Amino acid sequence: MIVTELAKTGVFIPEIGLGTWEYHAGPLPLRKGLDAGALFIDTAESYGSESVVGKAVRGLRDRVFLATKVSPQNFRPADLSRSVEASLKRLGTDFVDLLQLHEPNSAIPIDETMGAVVKLITAGKVKFVGVSNFSVTQLYAAQKALGRFPIVSNQVRYNIIDRTIETELLPYCRVNHVTVIAYCPLARGLSRIRDCDPTGAIDELSRETGKSPAQIVINWCVCQAGVVAIPKGNSVEHILDNCGASDWRLSQEQLALLNERVQHRRRNRFDQLVRQWVPGPLQSLAIQTLNAMPPGIRRRFR
Ligand SMILES: NC(=O)c1ccc[n+]([C@@H]2O[C@H](COP(=O)([O-])OP(=O)(O)OC[C@H]3O[C@@H](n4cnc5c(N)ncnc54)[C@H](OP(=O)(O)O)[C@@H]3O)[C@@H](O)[C@H]2O)c1
């Protein structure tokens, strides 16, 4: 597994970590992923997966880079501290390597939140601080509020068909040494990616390289400077397949072919706002409805 430096921390993390949103396969598949070198797990207090992650890392804790998230409704100092204590308990550990603010919350001053985060760092309960779904402006404000400690990562949606962050956020993160943790690197399922690949470029490269389609698209992600990826698999087969997306590189020609033939979009601001404000359950319903439509129509909404 190729490792990459987290921001400018001197700490190296695997370029492929294990996502755990809607994970329900028990500790074993995660453990197999850890054994395969993906010694980096991403969870969140809202995922309901912290306990299973705790079981998966038992006996290996000192080798695993453990990342969790605090939910935006818990950004007031007392709530945040209670929240993190509860996460630590579920994870069966004394500290997390990375605590991420799950989403911005404009109703709570970021200075207050970061004040509480600093106390957790000082107490040794949090090693590094990251954010998730933060825009450039929000990231800048968060860093200002955190003061002398760096924000080491921003976890955002990034994959071969959704390249929204390339316009502004990714360049900003690169210049400011903030690692981008790409979530949904498989676009939540390969079928969505295939919808955007009408000429079959991914399958073509899969045959040429002997790598699976999932490995091709995850490798595309980690080929982008400053980016690590956290695919989620619910089986040993999927998790090991995803781990095999590291230790090799698509060539420049192969990357160019994917960039040319796989259709991608960069969401405009309106689109991003809808995603930010439409409640999660409704988003799922919208996605399911979209998935039931013919590929030609689906592509237009991606
Ligand atoms: N910060 C945030 O707001 C945020 C938001 C979304 C996600 N995340 C994080 O990012 C992680 C990944 O995102 P995600 O779970 O939404 O989507 P994803 O990793 O892009 O895709 C997961 C889907 O791909 C399938 N899959 C996995 N490996 C595969 C393989 N090798 N071949 C074919 N299909 C495969 C999975 O099926 P099975 O489940 O059947 O294996 C699942 O349906 C999450 O688990 C979470 O940790 C963070």
Tab-separated table of N, CA, C and O and ligand atoms in Angstrom, residues 18-22 24 42-43 47 69 102-103 132-133 155-157 159 182-190 212 214-215 218 230-235 237-239 241-242, ligand 1:
chain	number	residue	atom	x	y	z
A	18	LEU	N	-10.482	2.884	4.604
A	18	LEU	CA	-11.724	2.111	4.571
A	18	LEU	C	-12.884	2.992	5.019
A	18	LEU	O	-12.926	3.430	6.174
A	19	GLY	N	-13.804	3.276	4.108
A	19	GLY	CA	-15.006	4.043	4.446
A	19	GLY	C	-15.989	3.144	5.181
A	19	GLY	O	-16.003	1.923	4.965
A	20	THR	N	-16.808	3.737	6.036
A	20	THR	CA	-17.748	2.892	6.798
A	20	THR	C	-19.162	3.460	6.893
A	20	THR	O	-19.926	3.087	7.780
A	21	TRP	N	-19.512	4.350	5.997
A	21	TRP	CA	-20.911	4.817	5.986
A	21	TRP	C	-21.774	3.707	5.389
A	21	TRP	O	-21.431	3.137	4.345
A	22	GLU	N	-22.878	3.376	6.037
A	22	GLU	CA	-23.750	2.281	5.607
A	22	GLU	C	-22.985	0.964	5.521
A	22	GLU	O	-23.219	0.150	4.642
A	24	HIS	N	-22.255	-2.589	7.100
A	24	HIS	CA	-22.985	-3.481	8.004
A	24	HIS	C	-22.484	-4.917	7.920
A	24	HIS	O	-23.232	-5.864	8.082
A	42	ASP	N	-12.153	5.386	8.197
A	42	ASP	CA	-12.955	6.594	8.370
A	42	ASP	C	-14.339	6.214	8.886
A	42	ASP	O	-15.027	5.376	8.309
A	43	THR	N	-14.730	6.848	10.004
A	43	THR	CA	-16.070	6.637	10.515
A	43	THR	C	-16.632	7.982	10.969
A	43	THR	O	-16.077	9.036	10.657
A	47	TYR	N	-22.583	7.574	11.805
A	47	TYR	CA	-22.679	6.395	10.929
A	47	TYR	C	-23.190	5.138	11.626
A	47	TYR	O	-23.608	4.193	10.969
A	69	LYS	N	-15.798	11.581	12.959
A	69	LYS	CA	-16.360	12.919	12.713
A	69	LYS	C	-17.378	13.258	13.790
A	69	LYS	O	-18.106	12.386	14.258
A	102	HIS	N	-17.927	17.329	10.664
A	102	HIS	CA	-18.577	16.612	9.558
A	102	HIS	C	-19.102	17.523	8.445
A	102	HIS	O	-19.040	17.186	7.262
A	103	GLU	N	-19.657	18.660	8.862
A	103	GLU	CA	-20.183	19.644	7.888
A	103	GLU	C	-20.097	20.994	8.554
A	103	GLU	O	-20.154	21.082	9.771
A	132	SER	N	-14.842	18.548	6.906
A	132	SER	CA	-15.466	17.785	5.825
A	132	SER	C	-16.561	18.646	5.206
A	132	SER	O	-17.297	19.318	5.940
A	133	ASN	N	-16.628	18.618	3.909
A	133	ASN	CA	-17.644	19.384	3.170
A	133	ASN	C	-17.497	20.897	3.389
A	133	ASN	O	-18.481	21.628	3.347
A	155	GLN	N	-12.471	16.478	3.972
A	155	GLN	CA	-13.060	15.278	3.364
A	155	GLN	C	-14.238	15.721	2.501
A	155	GLN	O	-15.213	16.290	3.000
A	156	VAL	N	-14.137	15.457	1.209
A	156	VAL	CA	-15.151	15.942	0.271
A	156	VAL	C	-15.422	14.907	-0.813
A	156	VAL	O	-14.615	14.005	-1.043
A	157	ARG	N	-16.560	15.073	-1.477
A	157	ARG	CA	-16.904	14.152	-2.561
A	157	ARG	C	-15.969	14.401	-3.756
A	157	ARG	O	-15.838	15.533	-4.228
A	159	ASN	N	-14.644	12.078	-7.311
A	159	ASN	CA	-14.460	10.845	-8.076
A	159	ASN	C	-14.395	11.184	-9.560
A	159	ASN	O	-14.545	12.352	-9.940
A	182	ALA	N	-10.938	11.896	-0.367
A	182	ALA	CA	-12.018	11.791	-1.348
A	182	ALA	C	-13.047	10.779	-0.881
A	182	ALA	O	-12.760	9.585	-0.770
A	183	TYR	N	-14.275	11.273	-0.609
A	183	TYR	CA	-15.333	10.306	-0.291
A	183	TYR	C	-16.135	10.007	-1.552
A	183	TYR	O	-16.054	10.720	-2.546
A	184	CYS	N	-16.869	8.889	-1.484
A	184	CYS	CA	-17.571	8.373	-2.670
A	184	CYS	C	-16.635	8.240	-3.885
A	184	CYS	O	-16.994	8.656	-4.994
A	185	PRO	N	-15.446	7.659	-3.708
A	185	PRO	CA	-14.540	7.523	-4.865
A	185	PRO	C	-15.111	6.601	-5.934
A	185	PRO	O	-14.687	6.661	-7.084
A	186	LEU	N	-16.096	5.748	-5.523
A	186	LEU	CA	-16.762	4.878	-6.511
A	186	LEU	C	-18.120	5.464	-6.896
A	186	LEU	O	-18.955	4.756	-7.469
A	187	ALA	N	-18.323	6.732	-6.575
A	187	ALA	CA	-19.590	7.411	-6.891
A	187	ALA	C	-20.787	6.653	-6.317
A	187	ALA	O	-21.861	6.621	-6.912
A	188	ARG	N	-20.576	5.996	-5.199
A	188	ARG	CA	-21.587	5.214	-4.488
A	188	ARG	C	-22.045	3.985	-5.258
A	188	ARG	O	-23.101	3.439	-5.000
A	189	GLY	N	-21.294	3.571	-6.240
A	189	GLY	CA	-21.626	2.344	-6.977
A	189	GLY	C	-21.165	2.474	-8.418
A	189	GLY	O	-21.385	3.503	-9.050
A	190	LEU	N	-20.548	1.407	-8.920
A	190	LEU	CA	-19.943	1.488	-10.253
A	190	LEU	C	-20.951	1.778	-11.366
A	190	LEU	O	-20.586	2.318	-12.406
A	212	SER	N	-9.266	-4.376	-11.857
A	212	SER	CA	-10.732	-4.356	-11.931
A	212	SER	C	-11.213	-2.931	-12.212
A	212	SER	O	-10.474	-1.958	-11.977
A	214	ALA	N	-13.238	-1.146	-10.490
A	214	ALA	CA	-13.175	-0.346	-9.249
A	214	ALA	C	-11.744	0.125	-9.003
A	214	ALA	O	-11.510	1.272	-8.601
A	215	GLN	N	-10.794	-0.749	-9.263
A	215	GLN	CA	-9.387	-0.370	-9.054
A	215	GLN	C	-8.971	0.751	-10.007
A	215	GLN	O	-8.223	1.650	-9.619
A	218	ILE	N	-10.572	4.054	-8.604
A	218	ILE	CA	-9.961	4.504	-7.337
A	218	ILE	C	-8.523	4.973	-7.617
A	218	ILE	O	-8.066	5.981	-7.082
A	230	ILE	N	-11.295	6.955	0.233
A	230	ILE	CA	-11.845	6.041	1.260
A	230	ILE	C	-13.083	5.298	0.734
A	230	ILE	O	-14.202	5.539	1.187
A	231	PRO	N	-12.882	4.369	-0.207
A	231	PRO	CA	-14.026	3.599	-0.693
A	231	PRO	C	-14.636	2.760	0.431
A	231	PRO	O	-13.935	2.368	1.361
A	232	LYS	N	-15.928	2.488	0.315
A	232	LYS	CA	-16.588	1.605	1.277
A	232	LYS	C	-16.970	0.298	0.597
A	232	LYS	O	-17.565	0.297	-0.484
A	233	GLY	N	-16.609	-0.808	1.202
A	233	GLY	CA	-17.048	-2.105	0.705
A	233	GLY	C	-17.702	-2.861	1.849
A	233	GLY	O	-17.271	-2.737	2.993
A	234	ASN	N	-18.728	-3.636	1.534
A	234	ASN	CA	-19.439	-4.388	2.560
A	234	ASN	C	-19.101	-5.872	2.520
A	234	ASN	O	-19.837	-6.685	3.071
A	235	SER	N	-18.012	-6.222	1.834
A	235	SER	CA	-17.617	-7.635	1.782
A	235	SER	C	-16.100	-7.698	1.708
A	235	SER	O	-15.450	-6.726	1.302
A	237	GLU	N	-14.520	-9.376	-0.397
A	237	GLU	CA	-14.185	-9.291	-1.826
A	237	GLU	C	-14.042	-7.831	-2.272
A	237	GLU	O	-13.053	-7.456	-2.906
A	238	HIS	N	-15.023	-7.011	-1.941
A	238	HIS	CA	-14.967	-5.603	-2.357
A	238	HIS	C	-13.815	-4.870	-1.681
A	238	HIS	O	-13.097	-4.099	-2.317
A	239	ILE	N	-13.634	-5.122	-0.392
A	239	ILE	CA	-12.585	-4.398	0.333
A	239	ILE	C	-11.202	-4.761	-0.215
A	239	ILE	O	-10.377	-3.876	-0.464
A	241	ASP	N	-10.538	-5.929	-3.176
A	241	ASP	CA	-10.468	-5.371	-4.532
A	241	ASP	C	-10.035	-3.902	-4.447
A	241	ASP	O	-9.131	-3.458	-5.161
A	242	ASN	N	-10.654	-3.165	-3.530
A	242	ASN	CA	-10.353	-1.736	-3.404
A	242	ASN	C	-8.914	-1.499	-2.930
A	242	ASN	O	-8.250	-0.571	-3.384
B	1	LIG	N1	-17.935	13.253	4.923
B	1	LIG	C1	-19.054	13.002	4.311
B	1	LIG	O1	-19.998	13.798	4.280
B	1	LIG	C2	-19.200	11.680	3.597
B	1	LIG	C3	-20.254	11.444	2.731
B	1	LIG	C4	-20.315	10.211	2.088
B	1	LIG	C5	-19.333	9.244	2.342
B	1	LIG	N2	-18.320	9.491	3.223
B	1	LIG	C6	-17.261	8.493	3.518
B	1	LIG	O2	-16.751	7.971	2.301
B	1	LIG	C7	-16.921	6.547	2.269
B	1	LIG	C8	-17.138	6.084	0.856
B	1	LIG	O3	-18.265	6.674	0.255
B	1	LIG	P1	-19.595	5.861	-0.044
B	1	LIG	O4	-19.676	4.728	0.889
B	1	LIG	O5	-20.711	6.827	-0.064
B	1	LIG	O6	-19.453	5.396	-1.551
B	1	LIG	P2	-18.365	4.629	-2.441
B	1	LIG	O7	-17.246	4.127	-1.627
B	1	LIG	O8	-18.081	5.523	-3.580
B	1	LIG	O9	-19.212	3.421	-3.018
B	1	LIG	C9	-19.738	2.415	-2.218
B	1	LIG	C10	-20.527	1.493	-3.134
B	1	LIG	O10	-19.632	0.856	-4.051
B	1	LIG	C11	-19.766	-0.564	-3.906
B	1	LIG	N3	-18.419	-1.157	-4.026
B	1	LIG	C12	-17.419	-1.073	-3.123
B	1	LIG	N4	-16.331	-1.695	-3.566
B	1	LIG	C13	-16.630	-2.201	-4.780
B	1	LIG	C14	-15.907	-2.947	-5.735
B	1	LIG	N5	-14.634	-3.292	-5.526
B	1	LIG	N6	-16.538	-3.299	-6.897
B	1	LIG	C15	-17.816	-2.929	-7.116
B	1	LIG	N7	-18.553	-2.215	-6.250
B	1	LIG	C16	-17.973	-1.849	-5.086
B	1	LIG	C17	-20.330	-0.776	-2.539
B	1	LIG	O11	-21.024	-1.996	-2.520
B	1	LIG	P3	-21.083	-2.882	-1.172
B	1	LIG	O12	-21.516	-1.939	-0.080
B	1	LIG	O13	-22.070	-3.942	-1.505
B	1	LIG	O14	-19.705	-3.430	-0.949
B	1	LIG	C18	-21.267	0.416	-2.397
B	1	LIG	O15	-22.476	0.180	-3.071
B	1	LIG	C19	-18.112	6.353	3.213
B	1	LIG	O16	-18.253	5.016	3.606
B	1	LIG	C20	-17.771	7.313	4.313
B	1	LIG	O17	-16.752	6.781	5.156
B	1	LIG	C21	-18.227	10.706	3.840
